[in-house]
Coordinates of C-alpha atoms and ligand atoms in Angstrom, one line a residue:
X619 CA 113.9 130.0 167.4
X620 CA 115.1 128.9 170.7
X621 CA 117.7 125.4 170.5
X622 CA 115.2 122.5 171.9
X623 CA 117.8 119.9 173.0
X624 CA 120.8 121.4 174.9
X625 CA 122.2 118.0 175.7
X626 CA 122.9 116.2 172.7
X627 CA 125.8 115.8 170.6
X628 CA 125.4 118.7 168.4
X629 CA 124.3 121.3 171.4
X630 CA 125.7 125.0 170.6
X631 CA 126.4 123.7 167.0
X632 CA 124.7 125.8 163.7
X633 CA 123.7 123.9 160.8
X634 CA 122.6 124.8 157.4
X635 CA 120.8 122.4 155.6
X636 CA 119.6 122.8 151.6
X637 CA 116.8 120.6 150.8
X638 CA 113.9 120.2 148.2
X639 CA 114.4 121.5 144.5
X640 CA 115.0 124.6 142.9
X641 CA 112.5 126.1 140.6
X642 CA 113.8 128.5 137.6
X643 CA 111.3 130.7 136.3
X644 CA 110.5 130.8 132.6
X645 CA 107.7 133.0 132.4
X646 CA 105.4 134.3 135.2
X647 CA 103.3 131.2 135.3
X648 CA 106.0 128.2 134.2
X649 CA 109.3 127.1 135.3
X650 CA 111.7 124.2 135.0
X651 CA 111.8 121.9 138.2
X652 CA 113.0 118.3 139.3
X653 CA 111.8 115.7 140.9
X654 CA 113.6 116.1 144.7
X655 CA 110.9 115.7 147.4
X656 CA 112.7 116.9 150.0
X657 CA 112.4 114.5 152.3
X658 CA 116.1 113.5 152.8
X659 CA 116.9 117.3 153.8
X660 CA 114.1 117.3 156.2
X661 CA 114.9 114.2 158.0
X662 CA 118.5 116.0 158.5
X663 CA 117.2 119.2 160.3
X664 CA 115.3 117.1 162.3
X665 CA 117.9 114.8 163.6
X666 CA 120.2 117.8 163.5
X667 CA 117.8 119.5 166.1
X668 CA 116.9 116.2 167.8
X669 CA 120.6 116.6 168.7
X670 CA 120.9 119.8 169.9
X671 CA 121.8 121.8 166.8
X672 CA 120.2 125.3 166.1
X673 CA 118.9 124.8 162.8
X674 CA 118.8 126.5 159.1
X675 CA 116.8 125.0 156.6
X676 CA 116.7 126.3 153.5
X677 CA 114.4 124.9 151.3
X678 CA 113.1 125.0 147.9
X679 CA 110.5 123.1 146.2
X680 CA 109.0 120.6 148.5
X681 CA 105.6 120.2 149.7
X682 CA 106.6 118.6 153.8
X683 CA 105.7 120.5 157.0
X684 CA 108.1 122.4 158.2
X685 CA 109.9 121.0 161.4
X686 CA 109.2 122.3 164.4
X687 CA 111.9 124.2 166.2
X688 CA 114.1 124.6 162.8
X689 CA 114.5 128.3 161.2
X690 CA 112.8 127.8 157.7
X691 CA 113.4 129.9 154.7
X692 CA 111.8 129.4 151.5
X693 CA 114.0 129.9 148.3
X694 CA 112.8 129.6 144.6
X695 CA 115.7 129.8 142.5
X696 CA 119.5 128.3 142.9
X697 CA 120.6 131.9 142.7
X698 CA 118.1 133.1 146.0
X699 CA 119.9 129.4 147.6
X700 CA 123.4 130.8 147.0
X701 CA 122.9 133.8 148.5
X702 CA 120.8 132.3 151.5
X703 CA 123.5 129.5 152.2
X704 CA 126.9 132.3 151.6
X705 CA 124.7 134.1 154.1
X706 CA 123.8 131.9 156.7
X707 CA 127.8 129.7 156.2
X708 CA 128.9 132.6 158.3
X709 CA 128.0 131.6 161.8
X710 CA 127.7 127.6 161.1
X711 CA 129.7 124.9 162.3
X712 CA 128.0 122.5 159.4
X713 CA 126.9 122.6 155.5
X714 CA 125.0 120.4 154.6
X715 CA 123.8 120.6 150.5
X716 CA 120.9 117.8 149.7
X717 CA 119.0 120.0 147.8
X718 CA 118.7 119.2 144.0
X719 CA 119.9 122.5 142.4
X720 CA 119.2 123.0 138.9
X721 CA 122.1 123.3 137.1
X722 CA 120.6 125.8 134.5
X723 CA 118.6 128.5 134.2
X724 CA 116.3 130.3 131.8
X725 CA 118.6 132.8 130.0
X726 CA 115.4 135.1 130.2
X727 CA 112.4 135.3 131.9
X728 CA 110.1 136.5 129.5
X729 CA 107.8 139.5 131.0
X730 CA 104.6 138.4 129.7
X731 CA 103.3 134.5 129.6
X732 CA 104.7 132.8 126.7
X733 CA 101.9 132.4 123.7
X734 CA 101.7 128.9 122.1
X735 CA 102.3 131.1 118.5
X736 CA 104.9 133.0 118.9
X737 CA 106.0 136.5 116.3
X738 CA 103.2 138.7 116.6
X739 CA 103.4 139.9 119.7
X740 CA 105.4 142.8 120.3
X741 CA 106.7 141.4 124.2
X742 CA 108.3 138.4 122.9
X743 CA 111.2 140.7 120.8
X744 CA 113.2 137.5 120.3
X745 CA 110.7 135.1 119.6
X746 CA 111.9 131.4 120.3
X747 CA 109.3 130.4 118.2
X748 CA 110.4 127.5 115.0
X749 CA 109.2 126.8 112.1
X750 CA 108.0 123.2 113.4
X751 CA 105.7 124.7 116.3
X752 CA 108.4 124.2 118.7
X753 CA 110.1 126.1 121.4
X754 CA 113.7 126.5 122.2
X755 CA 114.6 127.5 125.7
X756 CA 117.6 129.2 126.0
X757 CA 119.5 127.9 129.5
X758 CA 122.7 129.4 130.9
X759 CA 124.6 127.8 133.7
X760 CA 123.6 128.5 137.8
X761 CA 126.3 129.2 140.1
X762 CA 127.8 126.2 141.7
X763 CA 126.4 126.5 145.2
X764 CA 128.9 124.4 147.0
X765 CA 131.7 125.5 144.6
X766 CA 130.9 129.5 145.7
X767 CA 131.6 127.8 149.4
X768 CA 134.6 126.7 148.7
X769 CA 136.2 129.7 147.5
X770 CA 135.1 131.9 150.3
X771 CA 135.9 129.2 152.8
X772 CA 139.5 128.7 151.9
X773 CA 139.7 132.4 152.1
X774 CA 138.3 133.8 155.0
X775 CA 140.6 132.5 157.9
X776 CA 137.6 133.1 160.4
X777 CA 136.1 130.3 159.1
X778 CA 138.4 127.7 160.8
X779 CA 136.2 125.0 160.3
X780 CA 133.1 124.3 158.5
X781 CA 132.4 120.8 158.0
X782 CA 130.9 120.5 154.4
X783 CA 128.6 117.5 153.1
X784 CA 127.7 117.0 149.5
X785 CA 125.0 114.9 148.2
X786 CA 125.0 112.9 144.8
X787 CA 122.3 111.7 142.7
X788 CA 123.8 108.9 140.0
X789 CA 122.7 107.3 137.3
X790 CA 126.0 105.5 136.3
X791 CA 129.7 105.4 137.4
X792 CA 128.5 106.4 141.0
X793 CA 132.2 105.8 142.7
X794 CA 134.0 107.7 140.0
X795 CA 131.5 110.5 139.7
X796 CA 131.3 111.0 143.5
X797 CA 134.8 110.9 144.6
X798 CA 135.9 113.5 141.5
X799 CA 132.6 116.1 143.3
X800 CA 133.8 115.1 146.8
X801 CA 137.5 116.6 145.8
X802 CA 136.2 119.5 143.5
X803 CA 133.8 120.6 145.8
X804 CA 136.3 120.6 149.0
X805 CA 133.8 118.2 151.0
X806 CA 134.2 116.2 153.8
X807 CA 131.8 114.0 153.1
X808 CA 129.9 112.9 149.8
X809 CA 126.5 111.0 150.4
X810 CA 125.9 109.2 146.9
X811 CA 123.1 107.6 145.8
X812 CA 121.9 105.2 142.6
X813 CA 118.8 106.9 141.7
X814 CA 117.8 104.1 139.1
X815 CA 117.2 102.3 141.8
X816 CA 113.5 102.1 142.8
X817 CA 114.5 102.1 146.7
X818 CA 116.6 105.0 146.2
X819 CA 116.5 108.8 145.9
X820 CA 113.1 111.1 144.3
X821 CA 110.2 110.6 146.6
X822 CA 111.1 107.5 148.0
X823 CA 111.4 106.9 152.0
X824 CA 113.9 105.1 151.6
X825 CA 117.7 105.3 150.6
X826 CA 120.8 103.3 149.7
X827 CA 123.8 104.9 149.8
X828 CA 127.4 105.2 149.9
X829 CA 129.7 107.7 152.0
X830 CA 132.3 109.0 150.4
X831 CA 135.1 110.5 153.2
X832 CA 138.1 113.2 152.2
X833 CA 140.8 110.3 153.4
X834 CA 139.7 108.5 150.2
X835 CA 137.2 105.7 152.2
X836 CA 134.2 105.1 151.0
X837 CA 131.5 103.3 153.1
X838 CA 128.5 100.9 151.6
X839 CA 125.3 101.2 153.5
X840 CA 122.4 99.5 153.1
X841 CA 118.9 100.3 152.5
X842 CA 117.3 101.9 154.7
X843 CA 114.8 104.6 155.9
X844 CA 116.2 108.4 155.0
X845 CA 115.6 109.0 158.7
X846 CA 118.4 106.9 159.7
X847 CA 120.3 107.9 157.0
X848 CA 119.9 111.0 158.3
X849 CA 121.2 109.6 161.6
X850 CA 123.8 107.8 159.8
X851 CA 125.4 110.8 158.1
X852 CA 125.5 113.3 161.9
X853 CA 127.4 110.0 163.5
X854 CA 130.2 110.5 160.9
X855 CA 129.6 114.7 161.4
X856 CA 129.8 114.8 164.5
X857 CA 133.5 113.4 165.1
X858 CA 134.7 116.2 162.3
X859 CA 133.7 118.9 164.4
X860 CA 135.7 120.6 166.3
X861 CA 138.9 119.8 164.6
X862 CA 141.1 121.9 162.4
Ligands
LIG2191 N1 125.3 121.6 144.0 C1 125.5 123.0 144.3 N2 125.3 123.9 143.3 C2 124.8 123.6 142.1 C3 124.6 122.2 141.8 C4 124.9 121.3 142.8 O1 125.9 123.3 145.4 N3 124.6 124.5 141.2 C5 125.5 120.7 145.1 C6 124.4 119.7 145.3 O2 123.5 120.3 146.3 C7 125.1 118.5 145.8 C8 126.4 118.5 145.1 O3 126.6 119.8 144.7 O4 125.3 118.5 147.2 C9 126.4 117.6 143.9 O5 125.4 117.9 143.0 P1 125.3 117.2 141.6 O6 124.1 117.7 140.9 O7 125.4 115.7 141.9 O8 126.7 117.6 141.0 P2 127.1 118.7 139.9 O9 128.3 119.3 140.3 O10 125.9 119.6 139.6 O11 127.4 117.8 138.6 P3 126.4 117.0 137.6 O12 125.0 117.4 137.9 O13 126.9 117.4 136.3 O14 126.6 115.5 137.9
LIG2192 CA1 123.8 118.9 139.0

């Protein structure tokens, strides 16, 4: 894909953006998903390219044209996102991770579709089954996307600079919560949000958030359409770049 703007502030600049959800298969028919529309990562690429940027969007789950004049890829799993973003990192300037990754996964994926009573057949070896009627799912733990970064990163001197941007959906202790991801996660900037709030977060159009900077500030925004939180969130990029 060609860059379309060559003027503005991010001309010559790569960005990879995450957005949407991932999607971890249990069976070849069913798998366990969240709620992220997708919408605050799309309104990034966008504004990245209105900018000037040339564009990676890596998306998962979400059901929003894809932007014209941004290089789509389409992900399922958080494991297919790690290796797309550790992949793409290497000739980008800017991170950016607002995709809801699921934290865990299936421990299996069973072969055949899962039947409501489980035993008898042969396929399902370890059957899950209870007594009760029930199902238990076994989950194990996905890589830490943004973590993975951070190691390779801090490693590899040839990347002198990659601005990294974290987003955080809260339901409680929001400041506390964000500024312990913000330093685990090596970030320069944490975008969190209240998602109890109705205005706020899944779906909506709208977000309140806070901005969370590695010098220990932390900004209060107010409510307002993701498209110029989108804008919002390149204004404080933009400054980083180019620094060491
Ligand atoms: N993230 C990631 N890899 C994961 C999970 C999350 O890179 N496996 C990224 C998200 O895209 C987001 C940031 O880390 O930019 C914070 O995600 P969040 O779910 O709020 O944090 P976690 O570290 O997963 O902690 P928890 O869910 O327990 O609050
Ligand atoms: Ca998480």
């Amino acid at each position: 894909t060609a860059t379309l703007g060559r003027h503005g502030d991010l001309a010559g600049k790569h960005v990879v953006i995450t957005a949407g959800g991932t999607q971890e298969p249990i069976d070849p028919v069913r798998y366990v998903g969240n709620r992220s529309s997708g919408k605050m990562g799309y309104s990034l690429a966008r504004e990245a390219r209105d900018r000037g940027a040339h564009v990676i969007l890596i998306t998962g789950s979400a059901t929003l044209p894809p932007p014209y004049g941004v290089e789509l890829h389409r992900v399922e799993t958080a494991i297919q996102m790690r290796d797309a973003v550790l992949r793409f990192i290497t000739a980008a300037d800017v991170l950016i991770m607002s995709a809801a990754v699921a934290d865990f996964r299936p421990a299996q994926v069973a072969a055949q579709k899962i039947k409501k009573t489980g035993g008898q057949s042969g396929t399902q070896e370890k059957s899950e089954h209870g007594n009760d009627g029930g199902l238990t799912l076994h989950m194990v733990r996905n890589p830490d996307i943004l973590q993975e970064v951070a190691e390779v990163v801090d490693k590899a001197s040839q990347h002198q600079r990659l601005v990294r941007v974290g987003f955080a959906a809260e339901t409680e202790n929001l400041i506390a919560y964000a500024q312990q991801k913000l330093v685990q996660k090596h970030l320069d900037l944490l975008v969190a949000n209240d998602v109890s709030r109705s205005d706020s977060g899944f779906g909506s159009d709208t977000n309140k958030v806070f901005i969370f900077h590695a010098n220990g500030s932390m900004e209060d925004l107010p409510v307002m359409p993701k498209t110029d939180v989108a804008a919002a969130i390149f204004q404080r990029i933009v400054p980083l770049l180019g620094t060491t």
